Tab-separated table of C-alpha atoms and ligand atoms in Angstrom:
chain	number	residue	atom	x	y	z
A	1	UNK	CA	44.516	-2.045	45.852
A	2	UNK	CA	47.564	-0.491	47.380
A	3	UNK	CA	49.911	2.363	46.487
A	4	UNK	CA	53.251	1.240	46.284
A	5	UNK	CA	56.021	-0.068	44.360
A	6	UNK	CA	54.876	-3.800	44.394
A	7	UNK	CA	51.216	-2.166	43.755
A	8	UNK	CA	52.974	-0.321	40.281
A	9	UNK	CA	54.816	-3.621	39.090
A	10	UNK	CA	51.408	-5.516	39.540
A	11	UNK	CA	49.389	-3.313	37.739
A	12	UNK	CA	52.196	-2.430	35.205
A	13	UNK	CA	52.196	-6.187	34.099
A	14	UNK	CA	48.441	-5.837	34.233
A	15	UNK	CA	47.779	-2.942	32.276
A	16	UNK	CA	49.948	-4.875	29.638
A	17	UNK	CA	47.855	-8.013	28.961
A	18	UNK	CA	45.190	-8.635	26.469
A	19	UNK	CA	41.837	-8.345	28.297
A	20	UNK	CA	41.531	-5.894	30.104
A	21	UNK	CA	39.598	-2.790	29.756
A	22	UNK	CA	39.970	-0.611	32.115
A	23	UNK	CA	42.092	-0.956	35.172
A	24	UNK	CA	41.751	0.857	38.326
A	25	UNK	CA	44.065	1.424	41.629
A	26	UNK	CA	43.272	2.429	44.827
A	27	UNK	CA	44.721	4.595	46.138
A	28	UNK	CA	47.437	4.407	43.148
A	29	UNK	CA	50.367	6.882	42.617
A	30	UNK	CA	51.682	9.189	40.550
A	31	UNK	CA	53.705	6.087	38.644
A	32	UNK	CA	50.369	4.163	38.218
A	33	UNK	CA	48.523	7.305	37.057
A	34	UNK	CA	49.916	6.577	33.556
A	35	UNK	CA	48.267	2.955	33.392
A	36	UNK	CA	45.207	2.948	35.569
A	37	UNK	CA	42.859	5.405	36.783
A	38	UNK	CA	43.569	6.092	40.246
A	39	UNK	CA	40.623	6.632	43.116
A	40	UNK	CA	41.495	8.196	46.419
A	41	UNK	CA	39.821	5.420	48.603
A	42	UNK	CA	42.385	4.362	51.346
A	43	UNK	CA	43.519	0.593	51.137
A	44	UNK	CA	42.029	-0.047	54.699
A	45	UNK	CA	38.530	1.331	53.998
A	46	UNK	CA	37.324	-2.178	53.211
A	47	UNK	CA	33.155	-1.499	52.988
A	48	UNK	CA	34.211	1.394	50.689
A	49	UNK	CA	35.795	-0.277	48.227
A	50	UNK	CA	33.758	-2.920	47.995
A	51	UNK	CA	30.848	-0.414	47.569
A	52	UNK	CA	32.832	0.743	45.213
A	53	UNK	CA	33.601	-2.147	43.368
A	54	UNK	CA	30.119	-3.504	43.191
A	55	UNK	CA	29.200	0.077	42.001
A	56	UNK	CA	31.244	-0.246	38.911
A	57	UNK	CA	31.097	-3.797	38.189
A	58	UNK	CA	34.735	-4.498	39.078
A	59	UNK	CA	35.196	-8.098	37.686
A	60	UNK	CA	38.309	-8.294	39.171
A	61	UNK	CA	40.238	-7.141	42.324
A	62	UNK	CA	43.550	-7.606	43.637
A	63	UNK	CA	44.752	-6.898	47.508
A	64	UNK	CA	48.189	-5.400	47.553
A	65	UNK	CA	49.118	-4.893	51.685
A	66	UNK	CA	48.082	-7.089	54.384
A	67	UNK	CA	46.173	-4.508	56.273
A	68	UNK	CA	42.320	-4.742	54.453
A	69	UNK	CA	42.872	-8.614	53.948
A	70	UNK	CA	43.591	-8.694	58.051
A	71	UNK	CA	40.557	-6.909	58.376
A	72	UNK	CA	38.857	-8.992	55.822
A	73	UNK	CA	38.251	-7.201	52.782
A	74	UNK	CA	38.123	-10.937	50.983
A	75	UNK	CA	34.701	-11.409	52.963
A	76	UNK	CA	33.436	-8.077	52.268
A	77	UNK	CA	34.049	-9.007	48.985
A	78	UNK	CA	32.483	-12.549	48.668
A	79	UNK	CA	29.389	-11.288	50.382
A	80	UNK	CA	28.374	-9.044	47.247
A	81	UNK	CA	29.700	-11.660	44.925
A	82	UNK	CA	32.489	-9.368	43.815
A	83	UNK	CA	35.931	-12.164	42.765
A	84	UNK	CA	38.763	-10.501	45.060
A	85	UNK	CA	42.385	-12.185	44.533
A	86	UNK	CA	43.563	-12.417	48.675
A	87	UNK	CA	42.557	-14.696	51.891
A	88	UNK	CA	39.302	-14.543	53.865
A	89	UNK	CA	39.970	-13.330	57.455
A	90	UNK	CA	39.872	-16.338	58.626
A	91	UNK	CA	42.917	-17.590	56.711
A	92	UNK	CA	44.859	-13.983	56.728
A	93	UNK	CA	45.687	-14.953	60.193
A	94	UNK	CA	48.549	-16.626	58.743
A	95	UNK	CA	50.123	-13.232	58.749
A	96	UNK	CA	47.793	-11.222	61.402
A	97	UNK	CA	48.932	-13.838	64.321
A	98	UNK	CA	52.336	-14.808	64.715
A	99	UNK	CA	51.194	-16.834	67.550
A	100	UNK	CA	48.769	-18.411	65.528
A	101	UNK	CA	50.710	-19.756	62.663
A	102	UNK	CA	53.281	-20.638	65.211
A	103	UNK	CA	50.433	-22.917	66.758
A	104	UNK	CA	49.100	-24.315	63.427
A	105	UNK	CA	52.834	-25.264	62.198
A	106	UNK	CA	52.971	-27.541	65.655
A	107	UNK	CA	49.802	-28.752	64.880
A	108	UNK	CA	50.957	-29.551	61.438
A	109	UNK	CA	54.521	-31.017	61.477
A	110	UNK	CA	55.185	-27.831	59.753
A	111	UNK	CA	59.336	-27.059	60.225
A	112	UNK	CA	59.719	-24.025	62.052
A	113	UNK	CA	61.691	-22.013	65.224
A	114	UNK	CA	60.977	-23.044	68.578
A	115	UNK	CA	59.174	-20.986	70.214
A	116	UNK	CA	57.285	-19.828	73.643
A	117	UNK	CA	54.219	-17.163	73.934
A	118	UNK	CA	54.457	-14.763	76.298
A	119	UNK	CA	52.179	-12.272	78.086
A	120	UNK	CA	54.824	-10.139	80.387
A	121	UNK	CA	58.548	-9.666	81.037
A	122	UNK	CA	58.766	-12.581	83.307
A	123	UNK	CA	57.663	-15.272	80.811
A	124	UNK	CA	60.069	-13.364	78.462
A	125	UNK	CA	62.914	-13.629	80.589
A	126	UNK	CA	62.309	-17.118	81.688
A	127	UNK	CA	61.771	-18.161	77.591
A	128	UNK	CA	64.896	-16.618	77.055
A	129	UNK	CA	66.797	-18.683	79.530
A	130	UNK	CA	65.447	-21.738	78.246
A	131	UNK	CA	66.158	-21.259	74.600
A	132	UNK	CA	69.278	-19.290	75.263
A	133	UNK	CA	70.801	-16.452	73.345
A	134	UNK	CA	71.025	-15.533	70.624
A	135	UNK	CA	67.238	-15.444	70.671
A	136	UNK	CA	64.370	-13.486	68.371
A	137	UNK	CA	61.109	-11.703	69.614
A	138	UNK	CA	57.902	-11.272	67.376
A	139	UNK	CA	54.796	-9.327	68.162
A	140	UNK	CA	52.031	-11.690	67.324
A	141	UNK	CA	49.906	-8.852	65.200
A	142	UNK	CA	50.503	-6.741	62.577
A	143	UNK	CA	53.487	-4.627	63.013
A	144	UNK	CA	54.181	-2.808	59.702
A	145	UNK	CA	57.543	-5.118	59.552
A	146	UNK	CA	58.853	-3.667	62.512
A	147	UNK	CA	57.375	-6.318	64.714
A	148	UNK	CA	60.579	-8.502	64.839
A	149	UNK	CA	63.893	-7.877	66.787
A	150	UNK	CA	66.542	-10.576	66.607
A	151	UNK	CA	69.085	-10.151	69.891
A	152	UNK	CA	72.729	-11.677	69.509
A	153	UNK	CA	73.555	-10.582	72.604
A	154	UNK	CA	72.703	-10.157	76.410
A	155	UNK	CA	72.332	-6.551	76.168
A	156	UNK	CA	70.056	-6.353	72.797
A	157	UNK	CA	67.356	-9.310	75.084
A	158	UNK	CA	67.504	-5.999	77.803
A	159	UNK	CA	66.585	-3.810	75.312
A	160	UNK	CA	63.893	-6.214	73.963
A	161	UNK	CA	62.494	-7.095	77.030
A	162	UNK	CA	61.968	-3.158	77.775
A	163	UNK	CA	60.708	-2.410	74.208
A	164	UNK	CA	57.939	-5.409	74.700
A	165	UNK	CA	56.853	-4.807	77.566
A	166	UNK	CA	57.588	-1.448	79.608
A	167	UNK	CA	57.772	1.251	76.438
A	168	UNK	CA	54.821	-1.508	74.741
A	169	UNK	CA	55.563	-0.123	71.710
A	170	UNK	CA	53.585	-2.614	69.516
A	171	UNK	CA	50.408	-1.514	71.725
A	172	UNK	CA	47.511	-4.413	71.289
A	173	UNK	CA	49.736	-5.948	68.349
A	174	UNK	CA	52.265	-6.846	71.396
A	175	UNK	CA	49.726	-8.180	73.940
A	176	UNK	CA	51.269	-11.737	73.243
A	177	UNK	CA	54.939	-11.699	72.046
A	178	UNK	CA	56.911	-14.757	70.598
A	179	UNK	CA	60.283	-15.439	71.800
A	180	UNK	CA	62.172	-18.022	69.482
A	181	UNK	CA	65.107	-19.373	68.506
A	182	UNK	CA	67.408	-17.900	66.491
A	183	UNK	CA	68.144	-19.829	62.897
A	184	UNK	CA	71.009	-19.418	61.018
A	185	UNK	CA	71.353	-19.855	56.897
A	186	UNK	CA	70.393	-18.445	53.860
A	187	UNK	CA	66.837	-16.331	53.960
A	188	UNK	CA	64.613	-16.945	51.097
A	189	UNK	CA	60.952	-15.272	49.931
A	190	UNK	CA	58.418	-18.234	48.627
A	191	UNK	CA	55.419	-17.088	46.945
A	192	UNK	CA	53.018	-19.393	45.798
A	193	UNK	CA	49.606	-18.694	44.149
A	194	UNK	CA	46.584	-20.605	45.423
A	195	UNK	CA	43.043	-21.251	45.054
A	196	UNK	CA	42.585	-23.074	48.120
A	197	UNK	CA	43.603	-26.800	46.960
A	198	UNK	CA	46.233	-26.495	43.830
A	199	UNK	CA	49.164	-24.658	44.354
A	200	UNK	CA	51.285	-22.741	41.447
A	201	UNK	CA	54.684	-21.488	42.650
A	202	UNK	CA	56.097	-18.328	41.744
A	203	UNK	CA	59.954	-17.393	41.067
A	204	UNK	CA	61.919	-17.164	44.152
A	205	UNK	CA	63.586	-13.935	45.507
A	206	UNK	CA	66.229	-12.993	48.219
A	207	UNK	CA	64.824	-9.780	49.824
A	208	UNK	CA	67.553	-7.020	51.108
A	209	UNK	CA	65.964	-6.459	54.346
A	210	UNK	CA	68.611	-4.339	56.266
A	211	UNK	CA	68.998	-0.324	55.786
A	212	UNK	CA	72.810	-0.937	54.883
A	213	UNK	CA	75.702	-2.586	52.974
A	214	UNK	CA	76.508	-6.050	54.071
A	215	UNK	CA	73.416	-6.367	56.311
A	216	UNK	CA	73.870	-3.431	58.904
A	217	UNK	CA	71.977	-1.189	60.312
A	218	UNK	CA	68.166	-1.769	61.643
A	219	UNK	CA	65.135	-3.732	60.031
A	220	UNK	CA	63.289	-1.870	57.272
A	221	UNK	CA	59.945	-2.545	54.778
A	222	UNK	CA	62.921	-3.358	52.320
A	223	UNK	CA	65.708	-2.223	50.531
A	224	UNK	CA	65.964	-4.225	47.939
A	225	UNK	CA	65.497	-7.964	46.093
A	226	UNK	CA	66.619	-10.484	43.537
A	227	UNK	CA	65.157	-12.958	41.648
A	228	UNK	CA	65.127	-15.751	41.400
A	229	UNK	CA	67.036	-16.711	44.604
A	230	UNK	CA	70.522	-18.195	44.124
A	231	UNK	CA	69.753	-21.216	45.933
A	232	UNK	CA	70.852	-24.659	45.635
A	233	UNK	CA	68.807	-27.173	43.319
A	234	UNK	CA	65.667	-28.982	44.844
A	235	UNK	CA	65.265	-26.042	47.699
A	236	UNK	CA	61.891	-24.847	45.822
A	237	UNK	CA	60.553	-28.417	45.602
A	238	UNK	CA	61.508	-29.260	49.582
A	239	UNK	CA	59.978	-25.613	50.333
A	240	UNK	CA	56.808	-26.620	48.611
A	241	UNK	CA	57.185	-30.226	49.932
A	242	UNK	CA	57.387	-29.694	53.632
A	243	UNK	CA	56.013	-25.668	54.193
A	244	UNK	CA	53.599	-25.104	50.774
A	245	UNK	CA	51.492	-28.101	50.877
A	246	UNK	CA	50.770	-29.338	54.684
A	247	UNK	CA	50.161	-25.288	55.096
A	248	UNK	CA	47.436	-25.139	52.360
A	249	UNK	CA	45.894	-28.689	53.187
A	250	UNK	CA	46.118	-27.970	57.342
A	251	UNK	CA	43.961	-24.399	56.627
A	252	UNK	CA	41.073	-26.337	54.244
A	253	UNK	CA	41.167	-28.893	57.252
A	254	UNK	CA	40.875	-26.505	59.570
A	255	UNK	CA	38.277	-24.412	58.052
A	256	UNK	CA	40.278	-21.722	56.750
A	257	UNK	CA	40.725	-22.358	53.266
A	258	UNK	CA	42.972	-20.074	51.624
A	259	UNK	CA	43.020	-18.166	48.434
A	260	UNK	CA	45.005	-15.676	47.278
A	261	UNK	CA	49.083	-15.365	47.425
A	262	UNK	CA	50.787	-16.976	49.937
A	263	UNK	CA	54.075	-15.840	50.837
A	264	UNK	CA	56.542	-17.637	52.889
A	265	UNK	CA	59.399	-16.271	54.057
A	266	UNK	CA	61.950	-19.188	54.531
A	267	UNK	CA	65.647	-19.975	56.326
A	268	UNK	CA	67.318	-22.696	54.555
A	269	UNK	CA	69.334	-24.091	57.702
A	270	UNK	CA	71.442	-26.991	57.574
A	271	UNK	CA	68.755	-28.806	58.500
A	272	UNK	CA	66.168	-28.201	55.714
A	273	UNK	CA	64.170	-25.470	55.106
A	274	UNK	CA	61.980	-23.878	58.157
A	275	UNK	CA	59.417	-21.305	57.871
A	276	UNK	CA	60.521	-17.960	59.763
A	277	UNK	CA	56.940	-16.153	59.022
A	278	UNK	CA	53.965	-16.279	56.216
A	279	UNK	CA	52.188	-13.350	54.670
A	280	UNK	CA	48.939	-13.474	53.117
A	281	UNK	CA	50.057	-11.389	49.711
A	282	UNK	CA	52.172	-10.349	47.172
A	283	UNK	CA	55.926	-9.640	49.277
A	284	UNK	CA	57.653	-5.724	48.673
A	285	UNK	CA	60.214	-5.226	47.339
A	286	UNK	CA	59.996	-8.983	45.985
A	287	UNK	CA	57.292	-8.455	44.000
A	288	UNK	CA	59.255	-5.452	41.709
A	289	UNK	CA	61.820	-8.133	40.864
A	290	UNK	CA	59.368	-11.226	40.613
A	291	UNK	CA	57.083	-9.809	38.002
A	292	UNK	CA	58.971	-8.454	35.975
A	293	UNK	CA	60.307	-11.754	35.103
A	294	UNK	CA	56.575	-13.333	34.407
A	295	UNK	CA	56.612	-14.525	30.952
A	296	UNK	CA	53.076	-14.994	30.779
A	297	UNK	CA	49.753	-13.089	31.454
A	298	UNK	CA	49.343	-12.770	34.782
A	299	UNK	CA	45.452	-11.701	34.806
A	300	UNK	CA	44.367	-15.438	33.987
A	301	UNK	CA	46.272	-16.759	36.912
A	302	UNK	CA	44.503	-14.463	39.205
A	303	UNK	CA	41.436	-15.048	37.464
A	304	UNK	CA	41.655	-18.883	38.041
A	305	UNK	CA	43.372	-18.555	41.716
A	306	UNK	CA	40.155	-16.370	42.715
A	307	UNK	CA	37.330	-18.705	41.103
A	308	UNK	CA	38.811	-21.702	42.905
A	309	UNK	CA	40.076	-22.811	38.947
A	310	UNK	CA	43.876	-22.887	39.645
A	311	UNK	CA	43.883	-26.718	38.909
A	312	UNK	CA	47.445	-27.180	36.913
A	313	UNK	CA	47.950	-23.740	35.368
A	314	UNK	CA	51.865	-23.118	35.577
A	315	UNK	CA	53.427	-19.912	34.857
A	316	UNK	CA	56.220	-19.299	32.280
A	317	UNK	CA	59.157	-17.174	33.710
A	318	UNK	CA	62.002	-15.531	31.246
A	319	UNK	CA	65.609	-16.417	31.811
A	320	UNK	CA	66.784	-13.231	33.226
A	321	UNK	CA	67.636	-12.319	36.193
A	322	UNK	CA	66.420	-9.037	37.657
A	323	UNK	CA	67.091	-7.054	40.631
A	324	UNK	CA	65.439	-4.258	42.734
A	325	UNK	CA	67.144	-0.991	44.260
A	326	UNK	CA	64.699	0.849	46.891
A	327	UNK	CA	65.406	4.595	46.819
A	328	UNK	CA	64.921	5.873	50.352
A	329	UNK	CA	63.957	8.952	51.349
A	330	UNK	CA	65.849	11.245	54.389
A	331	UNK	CA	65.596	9.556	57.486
A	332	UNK	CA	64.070	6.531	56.824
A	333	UNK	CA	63.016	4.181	58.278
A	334	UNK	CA	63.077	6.068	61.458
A	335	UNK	CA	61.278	9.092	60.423
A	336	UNK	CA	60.970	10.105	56.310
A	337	UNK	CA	61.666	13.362	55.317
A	338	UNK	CA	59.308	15.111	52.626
A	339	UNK	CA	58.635	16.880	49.726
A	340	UNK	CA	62.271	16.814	48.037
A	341	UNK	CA	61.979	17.621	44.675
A	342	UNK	CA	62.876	14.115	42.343
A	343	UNK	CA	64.556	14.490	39.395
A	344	UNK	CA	65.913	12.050	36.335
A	345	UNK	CA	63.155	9.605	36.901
A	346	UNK	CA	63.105	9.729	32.624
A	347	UNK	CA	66.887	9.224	31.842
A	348	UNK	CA	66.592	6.208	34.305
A	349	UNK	CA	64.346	4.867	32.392
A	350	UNK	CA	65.559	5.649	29.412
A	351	UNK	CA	68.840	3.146	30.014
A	352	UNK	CA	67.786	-0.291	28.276
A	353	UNK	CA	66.600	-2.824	30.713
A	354	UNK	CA	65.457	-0.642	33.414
A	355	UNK	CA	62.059	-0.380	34.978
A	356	UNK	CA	60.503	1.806	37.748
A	357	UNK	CA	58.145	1.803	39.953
A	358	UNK	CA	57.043	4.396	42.242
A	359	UNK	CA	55.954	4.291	46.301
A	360	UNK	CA	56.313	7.022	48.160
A	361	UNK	CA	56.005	9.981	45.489
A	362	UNK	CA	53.484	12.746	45.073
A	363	UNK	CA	52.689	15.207	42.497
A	364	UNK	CA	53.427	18.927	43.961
A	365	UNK	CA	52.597	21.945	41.896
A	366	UNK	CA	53.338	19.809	39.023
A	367	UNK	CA	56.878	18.972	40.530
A	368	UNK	CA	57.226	15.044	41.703
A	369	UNK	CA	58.349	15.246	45.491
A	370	UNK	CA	59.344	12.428	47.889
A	371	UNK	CA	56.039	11.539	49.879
A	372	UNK	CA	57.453	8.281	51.679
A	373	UNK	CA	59.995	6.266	52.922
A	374	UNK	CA	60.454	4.081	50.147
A	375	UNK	CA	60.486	6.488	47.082
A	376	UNK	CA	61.127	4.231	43.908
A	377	UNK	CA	62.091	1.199	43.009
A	378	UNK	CA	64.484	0.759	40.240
A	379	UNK	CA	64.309	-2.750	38.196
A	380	UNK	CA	67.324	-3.856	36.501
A	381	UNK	CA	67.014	-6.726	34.396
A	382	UNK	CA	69.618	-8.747	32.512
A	383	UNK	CA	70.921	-12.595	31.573
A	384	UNK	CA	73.402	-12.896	34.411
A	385	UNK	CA	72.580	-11.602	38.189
A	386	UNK	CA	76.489	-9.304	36.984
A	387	UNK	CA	74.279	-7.809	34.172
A	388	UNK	CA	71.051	-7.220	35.850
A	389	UNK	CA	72.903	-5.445	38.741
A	390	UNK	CA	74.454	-3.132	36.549
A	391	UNK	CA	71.880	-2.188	34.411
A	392	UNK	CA	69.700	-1.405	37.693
A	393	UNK	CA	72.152	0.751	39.278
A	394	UNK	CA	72.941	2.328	35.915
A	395	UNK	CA	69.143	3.367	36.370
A	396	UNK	CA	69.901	4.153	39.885
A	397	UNK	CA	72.497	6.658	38.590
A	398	UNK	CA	70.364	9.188	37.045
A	399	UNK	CA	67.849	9.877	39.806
A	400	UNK	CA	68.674	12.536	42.515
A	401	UNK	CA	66.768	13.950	44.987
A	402	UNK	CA	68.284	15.516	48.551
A	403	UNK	CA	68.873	12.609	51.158
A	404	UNK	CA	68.550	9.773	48.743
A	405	UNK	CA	70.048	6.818	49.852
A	406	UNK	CA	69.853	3.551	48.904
A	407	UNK	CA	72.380	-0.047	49.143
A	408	UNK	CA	75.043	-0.403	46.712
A	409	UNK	CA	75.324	-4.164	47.041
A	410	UNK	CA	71.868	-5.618	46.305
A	411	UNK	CA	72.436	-8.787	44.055
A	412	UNK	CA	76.832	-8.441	44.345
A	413	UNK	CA	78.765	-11.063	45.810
A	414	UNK	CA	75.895	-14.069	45.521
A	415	UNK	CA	77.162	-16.317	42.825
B	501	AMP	P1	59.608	-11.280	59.910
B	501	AMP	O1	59.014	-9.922	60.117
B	501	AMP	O2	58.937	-12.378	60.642
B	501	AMP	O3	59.918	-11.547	58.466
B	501	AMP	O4	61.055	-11.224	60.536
B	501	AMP	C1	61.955	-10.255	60.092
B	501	AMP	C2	63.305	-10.862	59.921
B	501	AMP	O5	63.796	-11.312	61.170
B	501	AMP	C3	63.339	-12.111	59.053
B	501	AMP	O6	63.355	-11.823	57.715
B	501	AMP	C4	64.632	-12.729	59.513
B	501	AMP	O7	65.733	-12.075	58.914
B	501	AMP	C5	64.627	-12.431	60.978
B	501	AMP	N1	64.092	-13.590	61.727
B	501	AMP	C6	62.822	-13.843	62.047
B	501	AMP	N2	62.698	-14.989	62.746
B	501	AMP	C7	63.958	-15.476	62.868
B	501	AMP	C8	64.527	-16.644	63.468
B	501	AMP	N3	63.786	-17.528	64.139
B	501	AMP	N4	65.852	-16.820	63.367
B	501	AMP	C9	66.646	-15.926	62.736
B	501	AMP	N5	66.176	-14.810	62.149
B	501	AMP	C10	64.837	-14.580	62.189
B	502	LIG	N1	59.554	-8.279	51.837
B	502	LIG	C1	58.884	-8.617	53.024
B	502	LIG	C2	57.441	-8.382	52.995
B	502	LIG	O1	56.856	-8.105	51.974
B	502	LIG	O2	56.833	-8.467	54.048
């Protein structure tokens, strides 16, 4: 279910393993069209696609974006008897409320930011004073990634404080806003499969989060990701240790078990690692450089994490490195230009250890036109980080298409 780049690399290991017969995405894209057959159902029509599902004896689905879990797709699912890969409701709030995984962390002992809710400039102000600049604010619902502002200085809390809560530009999502303090360190992206009790980890990644080189510019869905992360030894085990396990155990205790992917998106501060934010699926652009990587089938993990029969399945994961370039269209992330013709999708491909996968692309009068803010996603994969950046922007190098622009430094200067 979805229709973007992470949706393509899913489906493209997918359509790839032994067992399956037919394969289907919803909504899809013109990249998937080659591997699955693609049905024009939106990703947030929940009841439809599980009609859907049910109609064609589906045995297996698999959630992409956060949107239909948040509404609870999983349940829609579960009532027909139809195995979906992706939280109930219930335990999506993990990623729908800020406020509430905030609030189940302190009831946990789970590390994270200190924090304060707030309802209305005031509070803000007065939260601010208390934890001091620099400071970050955090719509507590669904925000499309934009949710989050971090404010180094006095002036950026001003412009905060009238985003939040004069313009109320997150609408209902911003009816409670969490103002935290800032963490400094290394980001990391955790994902971990789960059926609810065991846990399987997945490789790390580093996503590129920024529009620009060296971390500039504003927030965006993503520009880019490697995997794994280059972290220091024993970080995955502490991650799973102190975040993973107490998070999975605390939601069965609190009668939200959770199944599905669990993403955690992670600052490793001096002090150990501390959760900045969970999602309740697969992360983009992590995803493009995760699975890629999987040395294994990744149909019987799903399988098992769905039917609650994870128990000590581990996955196998090659010895390359690989790393993600997001294409961006015109404008973006502000506002996307489209319908520019794309060319050289074939010679990128062409280059040995490249892999693409499309997001925002159509199919116009048998042309392939931007349609998105994130076009493509180029994959380079190779036995050193060195290698595997190379070979992705030597894929990078053959596309075109009028206002691409992308970052020139995803996976350089890490080791
Ligand atoms: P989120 O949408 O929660 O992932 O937040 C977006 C980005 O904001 C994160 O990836 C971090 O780079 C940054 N961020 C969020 N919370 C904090 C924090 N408490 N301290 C520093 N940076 C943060
Ligand atoms: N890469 C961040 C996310 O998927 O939300």
């Amino acid at each position: 279910m979805g229709g973007g780049a992470r949706e393509h690399a899913l489906a493209w290991k997918l359509s790839r393993a032994a067992g399956i017969d037919e394969l289907y995405a919803a909504p899809g894209n013109p990249g998937m069209a080659g591997i699955a057959t693609c049905v024009p159902i939106a990703a947030d029509a929940t009841v439809e696609l599980a009609e859907f599902a049910a109609s064609l004896h589906i045995d297996l689905t698999l959630v992409g974006p956060e949107l239909p879990l948040v509404l609870g797709i999983a349940d829609e699912f579960a009532r027909r008897g139809l195995l979906l890969v992706g939280p109930s409701r219930a335990a999506a709030e993990v990623e729908g409320s800020k406020v509430f995984t905030k609030e189940f962390c302190l009831r946990n002992g789970i590390p994270t930011a200190r924090a304060k809710v707030v309802r209305n400039r005031d509070e803000a102000a007065a939260a601010v004073k208390e934890l001091k600049v620099p400071v970050v604010f955090k719509a507590d619902g669904l925000a499309a990634g934009k949710g989050v502002q971090v404010c180094r200085r006095k002036g950026e809390v001003e412009q905060a404080l009238a985003r939040y809560f004069e313009e109320r530009t997150f609408g209902a999502a911003g009816e409670k806003v969490l103002v935290e303090e800032c963490l400094e360190g290394e980001e990391i992206s955790f994902m971990v499969l789960t059926d609810g009790v065991s846990v399987l980890p997945l490789a790390s990644a580093r996503d590129y989060k920024r529009l620009e080189d060296g971390d500039g510019g504003p927030n965006t869905g993503g520009m880019g990701s490697v995997s794994p992360a280059p972290t220091e030894p024993g970080l995955a085990a502490r991650i799973l240790r102190t975040i993973v396990h107490p998070t999975i155990a605390g939601l069965a205790a609190e009668g939200r078990p959770y199944r599905g992917v669990l993403y955690a998106g992670v600052m490793a501060t001096k002090a150990g690692p501390q959760l900045l934010e969970y999602n309740c699926r697969f992360g983009d652009p992590e995803t493009q450089a995760v699975i890629p990587r999987l040395d294994c089938d990744l149909l019987p993990l799903l399988r098992a994490a769905a039917a609650g029969e994870l128990g000590a399945l581990r996955a196998a994961w090659k010895r390359e490195v690989a790393v993600c370039v997001v294409l961006a269209a015109d404008g973006y992330p502000a506002s996307p230009r489209r319908g520019d013709a794309i060319t050289g999708l074939g010679e990128a491909l062409a280059q040995p250890g490249v892999l693409l996968f499309h997001a925002g692309t159509a199919l116009q009068d048998g042309r392939l036109v931007t349609a998105g803010g994130r076009v493509v996603s180029v994959v380079g994969r190779g036995v050193t980080l060195e290698e595997a950046a190379q070979t992705a922007y030597s894929g990078v190098a053959r596309v075109q298409f009028d206002g691409m622009h992308y970052r020139r430094d995803v996976g350089k200067g890490l080791s």
